[in-house]
Amino acid sequence: MREHKNLVLAAVLCAGLVHSAGVLAAPAATVPAASSPAALITAFYRDYFADEAAARKRYLDSGAFYSAGARKLLAENDFACRKVARGDDMCGYGAEADMFLDAQDSDPELTLASSGFTARPVGANAVDVAFKVFPKDASSQRTTMRYVLVREGGQWRVDDVLYPVKGAQAARNSMRQGILHEIVAISKAARDVADASGWVNIYVEEQQADRFARFVAFPVTVCVKQGACVPYAQDDARLPALVKTLHDTYFKAGAAKKGLPAIAAGKQGAGAPKEDSVVRSGPFDYTFQRGAWWLSRVDMARPPVGQQ
């Protein structure tokens, strides 16, 4: 956890946890106490196969499935994806696949019985589950994963989920490790001016003012011509027109300036960026503030000398 605390935008994440009350909710009494880890996991999958939305509400939204530590980590992941990550990459635990099936697709008629679901206790606090997501396909393989549980308030709660590596469940390929890796990656991207510049250039080319705004430090200084600089506030009605002007200047067919310059990797120098340091690229100034690079100035009068 030391690496996690060093790399994550800790102050931002801690502030954001108050917005993740659903993930951190205290366990509700909607789920009967399970006599064993296997009983909880089996009951969950029975309900999940029967009605996914209802099971998520009953177990996950109520806080009756994950441990306090797991819920806190999931809340940090959720906040990092919503408030720190600014590009269009898939983000969040379970964003790219169903984390309970470890698959992107499954038989729409899947049930606990048809899946061949089994739950085998491993020691006092772990459960190995196995099932098929496409049981009608004779060639389909059984999905396996291990749930690791802890006892909290007299109830069993899931603290981690291990997925197989070369046929064996491995701690290095677990829910917790995956979430920590993503949070670290989000933090690293936020500190990379080349990443910020790349997304900004894409959004200008595609004329996506709302996504462009994700990277802007408002109020941002905008200079349409030399000596004529004004501040633009958040949700400024002039922002879409600014993005269109940038697009027409740099990307429209026949434009004199052929594309926005890209910031090369390593432009910001080695080590962690210093607060309020500035990197200039074409008409843009990027300033490092609060753990991320932000577009702080747009100067349309700046000479197009490529990387400046």
PDB file of C-alpha atoms in Angstrom, residues 163-267:
ATOM      1  CA  TYR A 163      -7.900 -14.805 -10.977  1.00  0.00           C
ATOM      2  CA  PRO A 164      -5.845 -17.626 -12.483  1.00  0.00           C
ATOM      3  CA  VAL A 165      -2.368 -17.309 -13.943  1.00  0.00           C
ATOM      4  CA  LYS A 166      -1.335 -20.396 -15.910  1.00  0.00           C
ATOM      5  CA  GLY A 167      -4.149 -22.360 -14.310  1.00  0.00           C
ATOM      6  CA  ALA A 168      -3.499 -21.365 -10.691  1.00  0.00           C
ATOM      7  CA  GLN A 169      -5.074 -18.555  -8.657  1.00  0.00           C
ATOM      8  CA  ALA A 170      -2.489 -15.826  -8.123  1.00  0.00           C
ATOM      9  CA  ALA A 171      -2.417 -12.874  -5.722  1.00  0.00           C
ATOM     10  CA  ARG A 172      -0.592 -10.831  -8.356  1.00  0.00           C
ATOM     11  CA  ASN A 173      -3.640 -11.161 -10.620  1.00  0.00           C
ATOM     12  CA  SER A 174      -6.319 -10.071  -8.183  1.00  0.00           C
ATOM     13  CA  MET A 175      -9.077  -7.509  -7.875  1.00  0.00           C
ATOM     14  CA  ARG A 176      -7.022  -5.402  -5.470  1.00  0.00           C
ATOM     15  CA  GLN A 177      -3.886  -5.502  -7.612  1.00  0.00           C
ATOM     16  CA  GLY A 178      -5.868  -4.611 -10.726  1.00  0.00           C
ATOM     17  CA  ILE A 179      -7.498  -1.631  -9.033  1.00  0.00           C
ATOM     18  CA  LEU A 180      -4.218  -0.395  -7.545  1.00  0.00           C
ATOM     19  CA  HIS A 181      -2.540  -0.720 -10.939  1.00  0.00           C
ATOM     20  CA  GLU A 182      -5.279   1.337 -12.590  1.00  0.00           C
ATOM     21  CA  ILE A 183      -5.182   4.070  -9.938  1.00  0.00           C
ATOM     22  CA  VAL A 184      -1.398   4.316 -10.302  1.00  0.00           C
ATOM     23  CA  ALA A 185      -1.756   4.449 -14.108  1.00  0.00           C
ATOM     24  CA  ILE A 186      -4.359   7.229 -13.842  1.00  0.00           C
ATOM     25  CA  SER A 187      -2.078   9.218 -11.542  1.00  0.00           C
ATOM     26  CA  LYS A 188       0.895   8.671 -13.859  1.00  0.00           C
ATOM     27  CA  ALA A 189      -1.087   9.829 -16.905  1.00  0.00           C
ATOM     28  CA  ALA A 190      -2.245  12.951 -15.049  1.00  0.00           C
ATOM     29  CA  ARG A 191       1.424  13.843 -14.425  1.00  0.00           C
ATOM     30  CA  ASP A 192       2.376  13.319 -18.093  1.00  0.00           C
ATOM     31  CA  VAL A 193       2.101  16.517 -20.129  1.00  0.00           C
ATOM     32  CA  ALA A 194       2.427  14.543 -23.371  1.00  0.00           C
ATOM     33  CA  ASP A 195      -0.688  12.559 -22.436  1.00  0.00           C
ATOM     34  CA  ALA A 196      -2.676  15.719 -21.691  1.00  0.00           C
ATOM     35  CA  SER A 197      -1.505  17.380 -24.900  1.00  0.00           C
ATOM     36  CA  GLY A 198      -2.372  14.314 -26.956  1.00  0.00           C
ATOM     37  CA  TRP A 199      -5.971  14.253 -25.718  1.00  0.00           C
ATOM     38  CA  VAL A 200      -6.395  18.023 -26.153  1.00  0.00           C
ATOM     39  CA  ASN A 201      -5.187  17.811 -29.756  1.00  0.00           C
ATOM     40  CA  ILE A 202      -7.606  14.948 -30.458  1.00  0.00           C
ATOM     41  CA  TYR A 203     -10.540  16.869 -29.012  1.00  0.00           C
ATOM     42  CA  VAL A 204      -9.685  19.954 -31.067  1.00  0.00           C
ATOM     43  CA  GLU A 205      -9.438  17.881 -34.236  1.00  0.00           C
ATOM     44  CA  GLU A 206     -12.794  16.226 -33.447  1.00  0.00           C
ATOM     45  CA  GLN A 207     -14.341  19.532 -32.265  1.00  0.00           C
ATOM     46  CA  GLN A 208     -15.414  18.055 -28.925  1.00  0.00           C
ATOM     47  CA  ALA A 209     -15.583  21.126 -26.716  1.00  0.00           C
ATOM     48  CA  ASP A 210     -16.992  19.259 -23.705  1.00  0.00           C
ATOM     49  CA  ARG A 211     -14.078  16.817 -23.664  1.00  0.00           C
ATOM     50  CA  PHE A 212     -11.585  19.598 -24.402  1.00  0.00           C
ATOM     51  CA  ALA A 213     -12.878  21.326 -21.251  1.00  0.00           C
ATOM     52  CA  ARG A 214     -11.839  18.350 -19.087  1.00  0.00           C
ATOM     53  CA  PHE A 215      -8.218  19.493 -19.439  1.00  0.00           C
ATOM     54  CA  VAL A 216      -8.776  23.229 -18.955  1.00  0.00           C
ATOM     55  CA  ALA A 217      -7.862  25.092 -15.761  1.00  0.00           C
ATOM     56  CA  PHE A 218     -10.687  27.606 -15.484  1.00  0.00           C
ATOM     57  CA  PRO A 219     -10.643  30.538 -15.661  1.00  0.00           C
ATOM     58  CA  VAL A 220      -8.345  30.044 -18.660  1.00  0.00           C
ATOM     59  CA  THR A 221      -6.662  32.940 -20.452  1.00  0.00           C
ATOM     60  CA  VAL A 222      -7.601  33.121 -24.150  1.00  0.00           C
ATOM     61  CA  CYS A 223      -5.800  35.462 -26.549  1.00  0.00           C
ATOM     62  CA  VAL A 224      -7.559  35.689 -29.906  1.00  0.00           C
ATOM     63  CA  LYS A 225      -5.055  38.260 -31.163  1.00  0.00           C
ATOM     64  CA  GLN A 226      -1.943  39.878 -29.767  1.00  0.00           C
ATOM     65  CA  GLY A 227      -2.732  42.008 -26.746  1.00  0.00           C
ATOM     66  CA  ALA A 228      -6.371  40.925 -26.659  1.00  0.00           C
ATOM     67  CA  CYS A 229      -6.554  38.360 -23.859  1.00  0.00           C
ATOM     68  CA  VAL A 230      -9.653  37.572 -21.813  1.00  0.00           C
ATOM     69  CA  PRO A 231     -10.573  34.921 -19.215  1.00  0.00           C
ATOM     70  CA  TYR A 232     -12.983  32.107 -20.081  1.00  0.00           C
ATOM     71  CA  ALA A 233     -14.964  30.675 -17.181  1.00  0.00           C
ATOM     72  CA  GLN A 234     -16.136  27.090 -16.777  1.00  0.00           C
ATOM     73  CA  ASP A 235     -19.181  26.393 -18.981  1.00  0.00           C
ATOM     74  CA  ASP A 236     -18.330  29.548 -20.942  1.00  0.00           C
ATOM     75  CA  ALA A 237     -20.661  29.882 -23.925  1.00  0.00           C
ATOM     76  CA  ARG A 238     -17.686  30.942 -26.070  1.00  0.00           C
ATOM     77  CA  LEU A 239     -15.774  27.691 -25.566  1.00  0.00           C
ATOM     78  CA  PRO A 240     -17.325  25.716 -28.478  1.00  0.00           C
ATOM     79  CA  ALA A 241     -16.507  28.597 -30.836  1.00  0.00           C
ATOM     80  CA  LEU A 242     -12.921  28.642 -29.548  1.00  0.00           C
ATOM     81  CA  VAL A 243     -12.533  24.924 -30.208  1.00  0.00           C
ATOM     82  CA  LYS A 244     -13.984  25.387 -33.707  1.00  0.00           C
ATOM     83  CA  THR A 245     -11.552  28.231 -34.379  1.00  0.00           C
ATOM     84  CA  LEU A 246      -8.659  26.046 -33.245  1.00  0.00           C
ATOM     85  CA  HIS A 247      -9.935  23.206 -35.440  1.00  0.00           C
ATOM     86  CA  ASP A 248     -10.304  25.431 -38.493  1.00  0.00           C
ATOM     87  CA  THR A 249      -6.875  26.957 -37.911  1.00  0.00           C
ATOM     88  CA  TYR A 250      -4.994  23.697 -37.504  1.00  0.00           C
ATOM     89  CA  PHE A 251      -7.043  20.867 -39.013  1.00  0.00           C
ATOM     90  CA  LYS A 252      -9.488  22.173 -41.612  1.00  0.00           C
ATOM     91  CA  ALA A 253      -8.664  21.294 -45.217  1.00  0.00           C
ATOM     92  CA  GLY A 254      -6.462  24.002 -46.647  1.00  0.00           C
ATOM     93  CA  ALA A 255      -5.480  25.367 -43.233  1.00  0.00           C
ATOM     94  CA  ALA A 256      -2.168  27.199 -43.224  1.00  0.00           C
ATOM     95  CA  LYS A 257      -1.079  25.466 -40.000  1.00  0.00           C
ATOM     96  CA  LYS A 258      -0.992  21.706 -40.497  1.00  0.00           C
ATOM     97  CA  GLY A 259      -2.078  20.180 -37.198  1.00  0.00           C
ATOM     98  CA  LEU A 260      -1.310  21.025 -33.608  1.00  0.00           C
ATOM     99  CA  PRO A 261       2.224  20.184 -32.472  1.00  0.00           C
ATOM    100  CA  ALA A 262       2.543  17.133 -30.250  1.00  0.00           C
ATOM    101  CA  ILE A 263       4.538  17.230 -27.040  1.00  0.00           C
ATOM    102  CA  ALA A 264       7.242  14.605 -27.069  1.00  0.00           C
ATOM    103  CA  ALA A 265       7.471  12.153 -24.194  1.00  0.00           C
ATOM    104  CA  GLY A 266       9.889  13.426 -21.561  1.00  0.00           C
ATOM    105  CA  LYS A 267       9.345  17.097 -22.452  1.00  0.00           C
TER     106      LYS A 267
END
